[in-house]
Tab-separated table of C-alpha atoms in Angstrom:
chain	number	residue	atom	x	y	z
A	9	MET	CA	16.572	20.409	0.726
A	10	ILE	CA	18.777	17.617	1.948
A	11	SER	CA	21.681	16.329	0.640
A	12	ALA	CA	21.877	13.540	-2.124
A	13	GLU	CA	23.704	11.101	0.150
A	14	GLN	CA	20.588	11.680	2.635
A	15	ASN	CA	18.733	11.164	-0.357
A	16	ASP	CA	20.433	7.715	-1.122
A	17	PHE	CA	19.741	7.243	2.483
A	18	MET	CA	16.289	7.267	2.402
A	19	THR	CA	15.343	5.323	-1.088
A	20	ARG	CA	17.836	2.986	-1.576
A	21	VAL	CA	16.700	-0.906	-0.778
A	22	GLY	CA	18.659	-3.015	-1.955
A	23	PRO	CA	20.225	-5.776	0.326
A	24	GLY	CA	22.899	-4.201	2.378
A	25	THR	CA	21.816	-0.659	1.902
A	26	PRO	CA	20.878	1.098	5.103
A	27	ALA	CA	17.023	1.523	4.178
A	28	GLY	CA	16.539	-1.771	2.770
A	29	GLN	CA	18.324	-3.318	6.160
A	30	LEU	CA	15.353	-1.227	8.124
A	31	LEU	CA	12.011	-2.096	5.634
A	32	ARG	CA	13.298	-5.819	5.515
A	33	ARG	CA	12.336	-5.821	9.280
A	34	TYR	CA	8.593	-5.479	8.572
A	35	TRP	CA	5.967	-7.601	6.554
A	36	GLN	CA	6.265	-6.634	3.002
A	37	PRO	CA	2.699	-7.264	0.914
A	38	VAL	CA	3.747	-9.060	-2.331
A	39	ALA	CA	0.914	-10.166	-3.892
A	40	LEU	CA	-2.811	-10.387	-4.014
A	41	SER	CA	-3.917	-13.767	-3.349
A	42	ASP	CA	-6.542	-13.374	-6.343
A	43	ASP	CA	-2.754	-13.564	-8.198
A	44	LEU	CA	-2.629	-17.113	-7.009
A	45	ALA	CA	-6.211	-18.369	-8.286
A	46	GLY	CA	-6.415	-20.316	-10.829
A	47	PRO	CA	-5.299	-23.668	-12.522
A	48	ARG	CA	-1.715	-23.011	-11.586
A	49	PRO	CA	-0.506	-20.767	-8.521
A	50	ILE	CA	3.018	-19.761	-9.022
A	51	ARG	CA	4.010	-16.067	-9.361
A	52	PRO	CA	7.467	-14.452	-9.718
A	53	VAL	CA	7.946	-11.674	-6.989
A	54	GLN	CA	10.568	-8.919	-7.213
A	55	LEU	CA	10.999	-7.145	-4.031
A	56	MET	CA	13.596	-4.702	-3.033
A	57	GLY	CA	16.010	-5.535	-5.113
A	58	GLN	CA	15.760	-9.904	-4.919
A	59	HIS	CA	14.023	-12.331	-6.285
A	60	PHE	CA	11.422	-14.248	-5.430
A	61	VAL	CA	8.837	-17.045	-6.295
A	62	LEU	CA	5.637	-17.356	-4.589
A	63	PHE	CA	3.043	-20.495	-4.802
A	64	ARG	CA	0.210	-22.143	-3.223
A	65	ASP	CA	1.359	-25.770	-2.874
A	66	ASP	CA	-1.042	-28.983	-3.751
A	67	LYS	CA	-1.585	-29.304	-0.354
A	68	GLY	CA	-2.827	-25.469	-0.035
A	69	GLN	CA	0.385	-23.866	1.447
A	70	LEU	CA	2.125	-20.976	0.896
A	71	GLY	CA	5.849	-20.708	0.041
A	72	MET	CA	7.848	-18.169	-0.872
A	73	LEU	CA	11.189	-19.180	-2.236
A	74	ASP	CA	14.408	-17.780	-3.986
A	75	ARG	CA	13.651	-18.019	-7.718
A	76	ASP	CA	17.314	-19.407	-8.796
A	77	CYS	CA	17.296	-23.220	-8.442
A	78	PRO	CA	20.084	-23.725	-6.104
A	79	HIS	CA	21.554	-26.435	-8.283
A	80	ARG	CA	22.095	-24.181	-11.268
A	81	GLY	CA	20.344	-21.537	-11.367
A	82	ALA	CA	17.473	-22.294	-13.301
A	83	ASP	CA	14.531	-20.354	-12.922
A	84	LEU	CA	11.443	-21.702	-10.078
A	85	ALA	CA	8.926	-19.591	-11.566
A	86	PHE	CA	8.549	-22.285	-14.269
A	87	GLY	CA	8.498	-24.751	-12.030
A	88	ARG	CA	5.806	-26.977	-11.597
A	89	LEU	CA	3.210	-27.654	-8.329
A	90	GLU	CA	3.770	-31.477	-7.116
A	91	ASP	CA	4.296	-33.922	-4.847
A	92	GLY	CA	4.400	-31.560	-2.166
A	93	GLY	CA	6.306	-28.603	-3.449
A	94	ILE	CA	7.818	-26.628	-6.295
A	95	ARG	CA	9.988	-28.885	-8.909
A	96	CYS	CA	12.165	-27.375	-10.980
A	97	ALA	CA	11.318	-27.774	-14.533
A	98	PHE	CA	15.140	-27.993	-15.186
A	99	HIS	CA	16.516	-31.632	-13.631
A	100	GLY	CA	13.226	-32.374	-11.023
A	101	TRP	CA	14.896	-30.698	-7.837
A	102	LEU	CA	12.131	-30.631	-5.445
A	103	PHE	CA	11.877	-27.873	-3.107
A	104	ASP	CA	8.749	-28.200	-0.058
A	105	ALA	CA	7.518	-24.354	1.404
A	106	LYS	CA	9.569	-24.541	3.905
A	107	GLY	CA	12.949	-24.623	1.065
A	108	ASN	CA	13.642	-27.884	2.227
A	109	CYS	CA	14.962	-30.330	-0.736
A	110	LEU	CA	12.885	-33.401	-1.227
A	111	GLU	CA	14.019	-35.123	-4.155
A	112	THR	CA	16.633	-35.123	-6.611
A	113	PRO	CA	15.380	-37.350	-9.402
A	114	ALA	CA	18.231	-37.268	-11.262
A	115	GLU	CA	20.563	-38.102	-9.041
A	116	PRO	CA	21.245	-41.631	-8.414
A	117	ALA	CA	18.830	-43.880	-5.868
A	118	THR	CA	21.295	-44.044	-3.365
A	119	SER	CA	22.463	-40.309	-3.155
A	120	LYS	CA	21.858	-38.092	-0.446
A	121	LEU	CA	22.566	-35.193	-1.822
A	122	CYS	CA	19.230	-33.682	-0.901
A	123	THR	CA	19.442	-34.052	2.658
A	124	ARG	CA	22.466	-31.273	2.345
A	125	ILE	CA	20.549	-28.882	-0.073
A	126	ARG	CA	18.191	-25.937	0.981
A	127	GLN	CA	16.807	-23.386	-0.506
A	128	SER	CA	16.120	-19.908	0.779
A	129	ALA	CA	12.540	-19.278	2.190
A	130	TYR	CA	10.605	-16.732	3.933
A	131	PRO	CA	7.229	-16.724	5.994
A	132	VAL	CA	4.523	-15.897	3.913
A	133	VAL	CA	0.733	-14.796	5.918
A	134	GLU	CA	-3.050	-13.633	4.321
A	135	ARG	CA	-5.001	-11.195	5.518
A	136	ALA	CA	-7.427	-9.625	3.691
A	137	GLY	CA	-7.331	-10.712	0.303
A	138	THR	CA	-3.423	-9.588	0.738
A	139	VAL	CA	-0.055	-12.254	0.768
A	140	PHE	CA	2.707	-10.521	3.201
A	141	ALA	CA	6.254	-12.061	3.451
A	142	TYR	CA	8.676	-11.179	5.578
A	143	LEU	CA	12.720	-10.962	4.703
A	144	GLY	CA	14.470	-10.131	7.727
A	145	GLU	CA	16.165	-11.977	10.569
A	146	GLY	CA	14.595	-13.368	13.369
A	147	GLU	CA	10.752	-13.399	14.563
A	148	PRO	CA	8.452	-11.067	12.429
A	149	PRO	CA	6.685	-8.202	13.989
A	150	ALA	CA	2.701	-8.998	15.217
A	151	PHE	CA	0.482	-8.078	12.992
A	152	PRO	CA	-1.307	-4.846	15.110
A	153	ASP	CA	-5.289	-5.123	15.112
A	154	PHE	CA	-6.229	-2.549	13.027
A	155	ASP	CA	-9.442	-2.256	10.984
A	156	CYS	CA	-8.414	-4.014	7.492
A	157	PHE	CA	-6.852	-6.520	9.818
A	158	VAL	CA	-9.868	-7.841	11.869
A	159	ALA	CA	-12.641	-7.021	9.834
A	160	PRO	CA	-14.398	-10.239	8.100
A	161	ASP	CA	-13.358	-11.222	4.654
A	162	SER	CA	-16.556	-10.460	3.697
A	163	HIS	CA	-15.779	-6.799	4.384
A	164	THR	CA	-12.822	-6.183	2.946
A	165	PHE	CA	-11.163	-5.833	-1.054
A	166	ALA	CA	-7.660	-5.909	-2.042
A	167	PHE	CA	-6.280	-4.235	-5.427
A	168	LYS	CA	-2.876	-2.921	-6.501
A	169	GLY	CA	-1.006	-1.428	-8.953
A	170	LEU	CA	2.625	-0.220	-10.238
A	171	PHE	CA	4.785	3.232	-10.239
A	172	GLU	CA	7.485	3.229	-12.180
A	173	CYS	CA	9.226	5.162	-9.329
A	174	ASN	CA	11.085	4.971	-5.699
A	175	TRP	CA	8.892	4.295	-3.248
A	176	LEU	CA	9.641	7.022	-1.399
A	177	GLN	CA	8.015	9.854	-3.457
A	178	ALA	CA	5.060	7.657	-4.050
A	179	LEU	CA	4.621	6.841	-0.534
A	180	GLU	CA	4.834	11.055	0.234
A	181	VAL	CA	1.702	11.710	-1.994
A	182	GLY	CA	-0.134	10.434	1.007
A	183	ILE	CA	1.258	12.289	3.210
A	184	ASP	CA	0.117	15.291	1.113
A	185	PRO	CA	-3.502	16.413	2.292
A	186	ALA	CA	-3.224	19.931	0.223
A	187	HIS	CA	-2.544	18.369	-2.763
A	188	ALA	CA	-6.323	16.562	-3.173
A	189	SER	CA	-7.681	20.593	-3.660
A	190	TYR	CA	-5.783	20.288	-6.875
A	191	LEU	CA	-4.076	17.227	-7.886
A	192	HIS	CA	-7.819	15.872	-7.884
A	193	ARG	CA	-9.879	18.537	-8.499
A	194	PHE	CA	-13.276	17.923	-10.454
A	195	PHE	CA	-14.725	21.170	-12.125
A	196	GLU	CA	-18.207	19.274	-11.647
A	197	ASP	CA	-19.555	17.107	-8.871
A	198	ALA	CA	-20.870	14.060	-9.975
A	199	ASP	CA	-24.020	12.494	-8.436
A	200	THR	CA	-22.853	11.042	-4.847
A	201	SER	CA	-24.898	8.138	-5.099
A	202	GLU	CA	-23.303	6.438	-7.696
A	203	SER	CA	-19.868	6.797	-5.846
A	204	TYR	CA	-19.524	3.340	-4.306
A	205	GLY	CA	-15.905	2.569	-4.442
A	206	LYS	CA	-14.459	5.487	-6.369
A	207	GLN	CA	-12.285	7.885	-4.095
A	208	PHE	CA	-13.143	11.501	-3.812
A	209	ARG	CA	-16.743	10.682	-5.166
A	210	GLY	CA	-19.126	10.662	-2.527
A	211	ALA	CA	-20.180	12.935	0.230
A	212	SER	CA	-18.668	14.311	3.246
A	213	ALA	CA	-19.796	12.161	6.458
A	214	ASP	CA	-22.743	14.114	8.597
A	215	SER	CA	-23.531	16.040	4.867
A	216	ASP	CA	-24.334	15.192	1.526
A	217	LEU	CA	-21.995	17.787	0.469
A	218	PRO	CA	-19.902	16.676	-2.295
A	219	ILE	CA	-15.932	15.636	-1.057
A	220	THR	CA	-15.031	17.075	-4.670
A	221	LYS	CA	-16.971	20.678	-3.611
A	222	VAL	CA	-14.957	20.805	-0.735
A	223	LEU	CA	-12.014	20.135	-2.180
A	224	ARG	CA	-12.437	22.843	-4.699
A	225	GLU	CA	-13.746	25.584	-3.084
A	226	TYR	CA	-11.084	25.407	0.311
A	227	ASP	CA	-8.343	24.745	-0.810
A	228	ARG	CA	-6.318	25.912	1.613
A	229	PRO	CA	-6.223	23.553	4.498
A	230	GLU	CA	-5.011	24.052	8.247
A	231	ILE	CA	-2.476	20.919	8.557
A	232	SER	CA	-1.243	19.942	12.098
A	233	VAL	CA	0.710	15.962	12.361
A	234	GLU	CA	0.832	14.427	15.781
A	235	PRO	CA	2.956	11.691	17.261
A	236	THR	CA	0.988	8.192	17.587
A	237	ASP	CA	1.966	5.026	18.443
A	238	TYR	CA	2.016	3.479	15.115
A	239	GLY	CA	3.645	6.914	13.251
A	240	LEU	CA	1.315	9.899	12.613
A	241	ARG	CA	-1.698	11.269	12.641
A	242	LEU	CA	-2.911	14.184	10.296
A	243	THR	CA	-5.398	16.601	10.392
A	244	ALA	CA	-6.955	18.447	7.368
A	245	LEU	CA	-9.250	21.277	8.507
A	246	ARG	CA	-11.322	23.616	5.688
A	247	LYS	CA	-13.620	26.477	7.289
A	248	LEU	CA	-16.604	26.154	5.154
A	249	ASP	CA	-18.143	29.204	7.061
A	250	GLY	CA	-19.140	30.376	10.699
A	251	SER	CA	-20.326	27.726	11.788
A	252	SER	CA	-19.298	24.058	9.942
A	253	THR	CA	-15.424	22.851	9.337
A	254	HIS	CA	-14.817	19.947	6.903
A	255	VAL	CA	-12.275	17.505	9.313
A	256	ARG	CA	-10.136	14.909	7.199
A	257	VAL	CA	-8.099	12.523	9.538
A	258	THR	CA	-5.369	10.321	7.653
A	259	ASN	CA	-3.002	8.254	9.421
A	260	VAL	CA	0.595	6.583	8.684
A	261	VAL	CA	1.416	3.358	9.842
A	262	PHE	CA	5.388	3.365	9.526
A	263	PRO	CA	6.749	2.527	8.062
A	264	GLN	CA	5.366	2.800	4.759
A	265	ALA	CA	1.829	2.853	4.857
A	266	PHE	CA	-1.310	5.360	5.690
A	267	VAL	CA	-5.044	4.606	6.096
A	268	ILE	CA	-7.329	7.149	4.198
A	269	PRO	CA	-11.241	6.920	4.280
A	270	MET	CA	-12.602	6.481	1.138
A	271	SER	CA	-15.825	7.315	2.046
A	272	ALA	CA	-18.394	7.707	5.531
A	273	GLU	CA	-18.560	3.955	5.570
A	274	MET	CA	-14.916	2.788	3.620
A	275	THR	CA	-11.330	3.228	4.318
A	276	ILE	CA	-8.289	2.611	2.749
A	277	SER	CA	-5.348	1.185	3.953
A	278	GLN	CA	-2.319	1.595	1.891
A	279	TRP	CA	1.020	0.461	1.239
A	280	HIS	CA	3.935	1.423	-0.598
A	281	VAL	CA	6.110	-1.268	-1.495
A	282	PRO	CA	9.831	-0.993	-3.113
A	283	VAL	CA	9.942	-3.435	-6.760
A	284	ASP	CA	13.640	-2.049	-6.773
A	285	ASP	CA	15.167	1.718	-6.500
A	286	THR	CA	13.199	2.564	-9.420
A	287	HIS	CA	9.647	0.881	-9.328
A	288	CYS	CA	7.232	-0.227	-6.865
A	289	TYR	CA	3.586	-1.276	-6.003
A	290	TRP	CA	0.694	0.255	-3.453
A	291	TYR	CA	-1.628	-2.305	-2.114
A	292	ALA	CA	-4.657	-1.427	-1.252
A	293	ILE	CA	-6.669	-2.787	1.175
A	294	PHE	CA	-10.718	-1.310	1.651
A	295	THR	CA	-12.669	-2.165	4.862
A	296	SER	CA	-16.741	-1.371	4.811
A	297	PHE	CA	-17.874	-0.597	7.893
A	298	THR	CA	-21.199	-1.035	6.858
A	299	GLY	CA	-22.365	-4.126	5.337
A	300	PRO	CA	-20.234	-6.548	3.072
A	301	VAL	CA	-18.346	-4.909	0.545
A	302	ASP	CA	-19.115	-6.196	-3.290
A	303	LYS	CA	-16.107	-7.204	-4.590
A	304	GLN	CA	-17.020	-7.446	-7.839
A	305	GLN	CA	-18.203	-4.621	-9.019
A	306	MET	CA	-14.623	-3.762	-7.228
A	307	ARG	CA	-12.779	-5.489	-9.422
A	308	GLU	CA	-14.807	-4.862	-12.206
A	309	GLN	CA	-14.395	-0.906	-12.160
A	310	ARG	CA	-10.133	-1.753	-11.400
A	311	LEU	CA	-9.828	-3.790	-14.258
A	312	LYS	CA	-11.365	-1.484	-16.675
A	313	LEU	CA	-8.055	0.836	-15.442
A	314	TYR	CA	-5.671	-1.950	-14.795
A	315	GLU	CA	-4.046	-4.657	-16.882
A	316	LEU	CA	-3.109	-7.680	-15.557
A	317	PRO	CA	-0.213	-9.450	-15.034
A	318	ASP	CA	1.300	-6.595	-13.789
A	319	TYR	CA	-1.469	-4.476	-12.809
A	320	THR	CA	0.247	-2.123	-15.127
A	321	SER	CA	-2.600	1.022	-15.452
A	322	ARG	CA	-3.519	1.708	-19.203
A	323	LYS	CA	-2.680	5.304	-19.149
A	324	ASN	CA	0.711	5.914	-17.811
A	325	LYS	CA	3.493	7.965	-18.945
A	326	ARG	CA	3.907	5.640	-22.836
A	327	ASN	CA	0.834	8.205	-23.878
A	328	ASN	CA	0.678	10.683	-21.044
A	329	TYR	CA	-1.695	9.388	-18.717
A	330	GLY	CA	-4.427	9.954	-21.550
A	331	PHE	CA	-4.289	13.559	-20.986
A	332	ASN	CA	-6.466	15.759	-22.853
A	333	VAL	CA	-6.560	19.396	-23.031
A	334	GLU	CA	-10.418	19.949	-23.464
A	335	GLU	CA	-10.760	17.885	-20.361
A	336	GLN	CA	-7.818	19.775	-18.302
A	337	LEU	CA	-10.112	22.798	-19.276
A	338	THR	CA	-13.747	21.854	-18.607
A	339	GLN	CA	-14.101	18.589	-16.314
A	340	THR	CA	-9.939	18.062	-14.446
A	341	TYR	CA	-7.538	19.318	-12.820
A	342	THR	CA	-4.832	17.494	-14.591
A	343	GLY	CA	-6.646	16.328	-17.967
A	344	MET	CA	-5.873	12.733	-16.937
A	345	GLY	CA	-9.254	10.877	-16.283
A	346	ASP	CA	-11.129	10.101	-13.490
A	347	ASP	CA	-9.145	7.852	-11.482
A	348	ILE	CA	-7.386	9.434	-8.805
A	349	ASN	CA	-4.629	6.828	-9.063
A	350	VAL	CA	-3.277	8.207	-12.399
A	351	HIS	CA	-3.303	11.202	-11.217
A	352	ASP	CA	-0.988	10.336	-8.299
A	353	GLN	CA	1.192	8.235	-10.708
A	354	TRP	CA	1.495	11.045	-12.781
A	355	ALA	CA	2.741	13.695	-10.170
A	356	VAL	CA	5.512	10.771	-8.550
A	357	GLU	CA	6.683	9.202	-11.541
A	358	SER	CA	6.917	13.119	-13.239
A	359	GLN	CA	9.737	13.424	-10.464
A	360	GLY	CA	12.388	11.523	-12.114
A	361	PRO	CA	12.675	7.634	-11.499
A	362	ILE	CA	14.573	8.795	-7.813
A	363	GLN	CA	13.123	12.329	-6.557
A	364	ASP	CA	16.477	14.790	-7.126
A	365	ARG	CA	15.175	16.223	-3.580
A	366	THR	CA	18.280	18.159	-3.389
A	367	ARG	CA	16.200	20.536	-6.255
A	368	GLU	CA	12.407	20.961	-3.820
A	369	HIS	CA	11.614	23.626	-1.642
A	370	LEU	CA	9.094	22.073	0.741
A	371	GLY	CA	6.073	24.622	2.190
A	372	SER	CA	4.155	24.540	5.645
A	373	THR	CA	1.790	21.942	4.315
A	374	ASP	CA	4.479	19.523	3.500
A	375	LYS	CA	4.914	19.380	7.312
A	376	GLY	CA	3.399	15.711	7.641
A	377	ILE	CA	6.473	14.492	4.889
A	378	ILE	CA	9.111	16.592	7.381
A	379	ALA	CA	7.677	14.679	10.032
A	380	TYR	CA	7.579	11.267	8.083
A	381	ARG	CA	11.596	12.063	6.898
A	382	ARG	CA	12.557	12.295	10.586
A	383	MET	CA	10.766	9.522	11.696
A	384	LEU	CA	12.278	7.674	8.778
A	385	VAL	CA	16.283	8.629	9.350
A	386	LYS	CA	15.713	8.083	12.910
A	387	ALA	CA	14.281	4.567	12.446
A	388	ILE	CA	17.356	4.048	9.763
A	389	GLU	CA	19.794	4.438	11.787
A	390	SER	CA	18.375	2.480	15.030
A	391	ALA	CA	18.361	-0.618	12.547
A	392	LEU	CA	21.941	-0.093	11.638
A	393	ALA	CA	22.930	0.149	15.760
A	394	GLY	CA	20.803	-3.079	15.864
A	395	GLU	CA	18.409	-1.140	18.039
A	396	GLY	CA	14.256	-1.310	17.914
A	397	ALA	CA	12.239	0.914	15.508
A	398	PRO	CA	8.511	1.653	15.476
A	399	MET	CA	6.549	-1.147	14.485
A	400	LEU	CA	8.490	-3.778	15.714
A	401	ILE	CA	5.478	-5.363	17.939
A	402	ASP	CA	4.812	-8.474	19.638
A	403	ALA	CA	1.351	-10.075	20.128
A	404	ALA	CA	0.600	-8.182	22.973
A	405	GLN	CA	1.725	-4.578	22.096
A	406	ALA	CA	-0.526	-5.598	18.905
A	407	ARG	CA	-3.793	-5.988	20.541
A	408	THR	CA	-3.210	-2.307	21.574
A	409	LEU	CA	-3.374	-0.668	17.965
A	410	THR	CA	-6.599	-0.423	16.842
A	411	GLY	CA	-8.192	1.483	13.884
A	412	PRO	CA	-6.051	3.512	13.206
A	413	PRO	CA	-9.388	6.303	12.952
A	414	SER	CA	-9.852	7.935	9.449
A	415	ILE	CA	-12.109	10.576	8.927
A	416	ASP	CA	-13.783	12.393	5.885
A	417	GLY	CA	-16.844	14.603	7.316
A	418	ILE	CA	-18.288	18.081	8.616
A	419	GLY	CA	-18.521	19.063	11.854
A	420	GLN	CA	-20.212	22.194	13.886
A	421	ALA	CA	-16.816	24.943	14.035
A	422	GLY	CA	-14.903	24.037	17.651
A	423	ASP	CA	-12.628	21.249	18.743
A	424	ALA	CA	-11.780	19.255	15.516
A	425	ASN	CA	-10.338	16.177	17.872
A	426	ASP	CA	-13.895	16.074	19.306
A	427	TYR	CA	-15.853	15.543	16.658
A	428	TRP	CA	-13.246	13.136	14.467
A	429	GLN	CA	-13.347	10.537	17.769
A	430	SER	CA	-17.232	10.989	17.922
A	431	ALA	CA	-17.825	10.113	14.350
A	432	ASP	CA	-15.457	7.309	14.355
A	433	ARG	CA	-17.260	5.831	17.206
A	434	GLU	CA	-20.666	6.360	15.798
A	435	ARG	CA	-19.663	5.018	12.612
A	436	ARG	CA	-18.507	1.773	14.440
A	437	LEU	CA	-21.461	1.295	17.023
A	438	LYS	CA	-23.610	1.142	13.391
A	439	SER	CA	-20.966	-1.696	12.521
A	440	ASP	CA	-21.418	-5.471	13.601
A	441	TRP	CA	-17.989	-6.276	13.511
A	442	ALA	CA	-16.618	-3.112	14.887
A	443	SER	CA	-18.844	-2.659	17.609
A	444	ALA	CA	-18.322	-6.373	18.879
A	445	ARG	CA	-14.279	-4.645	19.381
A	446	LEU	CA	-16.032	-1.936	20.894
A	447	SER	CA	-17.502	-4.124	23.163
A	448	ALA	CA	-15.212	-6.182	24.070
C-alpha cells in the first residue's frame, strides 16, 4: 500500500504539481491529424488541466496557443482562420502560430498596441498521424527513432479514446500482463483470418494457435521485468507443453507510453495523456511491418465503437459498458463486447476518478507496476531538484533508441530472449522499411 500523499504525488498533474512538472518536460499527444481535417481546422485542447486552441493556419502551419484571448479573455477556439493566423471573434485581434499579435483592428490606425502583445504559444509537431505538443520550458527532447516514428506514413494508423479516470491507473492496465487472461478472455476462438485490426483476435506468431486460446487456457504467466534505456521491458511466458512456450514481450516507454504486439505483423504504441486529474485520452499508433495499413478499414472499425468529436466509447459507464449477462455466461469474461478497450475502460474507471491506492494489495504479477511507480517517483523527485529524468534525450541519443521490440509468438522451450530477439529480427528482415534500417 501507499499513502494518500504518495498517491497524490504520482497522479496530480495540474500546473505546479510535482507529476505535472515532470510530464510537461515531454512531448504529449494532443490531437489526431484527422481532427484538423475539413474546412475549419481548429480544435480546443485540454491538457493537464490547462486549456489551449490547436489550429492549422491558412498556410498549413500548425499552432497551439492559450485558449483565452489576451485582450479580454474570449474563447479563441471560436476564432476565424484568416490572414496568416487565428482571429478572435470578439474584437478581431489576430495571432499567428507563434503567438505574435499581428493586428488589433478595433484600435486606432496609429496604435502600436499589437507590438506589445504576445499570446503564449507551444511547440507542436506531427508524427504518424498524431499531433504532439510541448508545454515545458527550454528545448523539448528529441523524438526517439522508434518504429512508430520512422515507419512510412502508409504503414501507420492513429486513433484515440477518452477514459473518465486518472491517467496513471489507465496507463497501469498496460503494465499488467496477467490481466489479459481474464479481462480479455473469449470463450470461443474466432476465425483468425478475420482478425485484421482487432486486438487479441489473431494467431500468435510462428503458429496457427489463436491468442485467445493461449490466454484462456494458460492463465498463470511467468512475468519478468527488465530496465532498459527507454523504460522497462516486460516478458510474460506461458509454458504450453514440454517443447513450446508462448512469449509475449511488451514495453513501457517513460514517462507514459507502452508498446505492445497487436499481431504478428503489427504493433501498438499507446500513450495515456492527462486531460485533467480525472480524465485522460489514450492515443494509439498502429505500425505495420508488412504492407500498408488499411486505414479506411481500421477507422471504420473504430468509428462503430466511438463517437466524435470527443472519441467517447459508445459503451461507457452511463450504459453499464453494454453489459449483457448472457454474453458474460457464454461469450466473454466481462459481458461487455469484443472491444478490449471497453474492457480496459471498465477496469480503470471502476477504480474511481483517481484510484485510492491506500486500499490496494499488489501481488507478484504486479511487479511491472511496482517497478514503474518507483521509476516515476524517482523521476518526479529528480525533476523537482532540477535534475535529469529518463528519456529527456538529444538527437544523438534518439538515434540509438530503436524498436522497441514487441513480440507475441510461440517458440521452442528454452531461452525466451533468444526467441523474441530472433522473431523480431526475422520480422524486420521481411519488412521493406524495417529491413532498410537494419542494413543502414
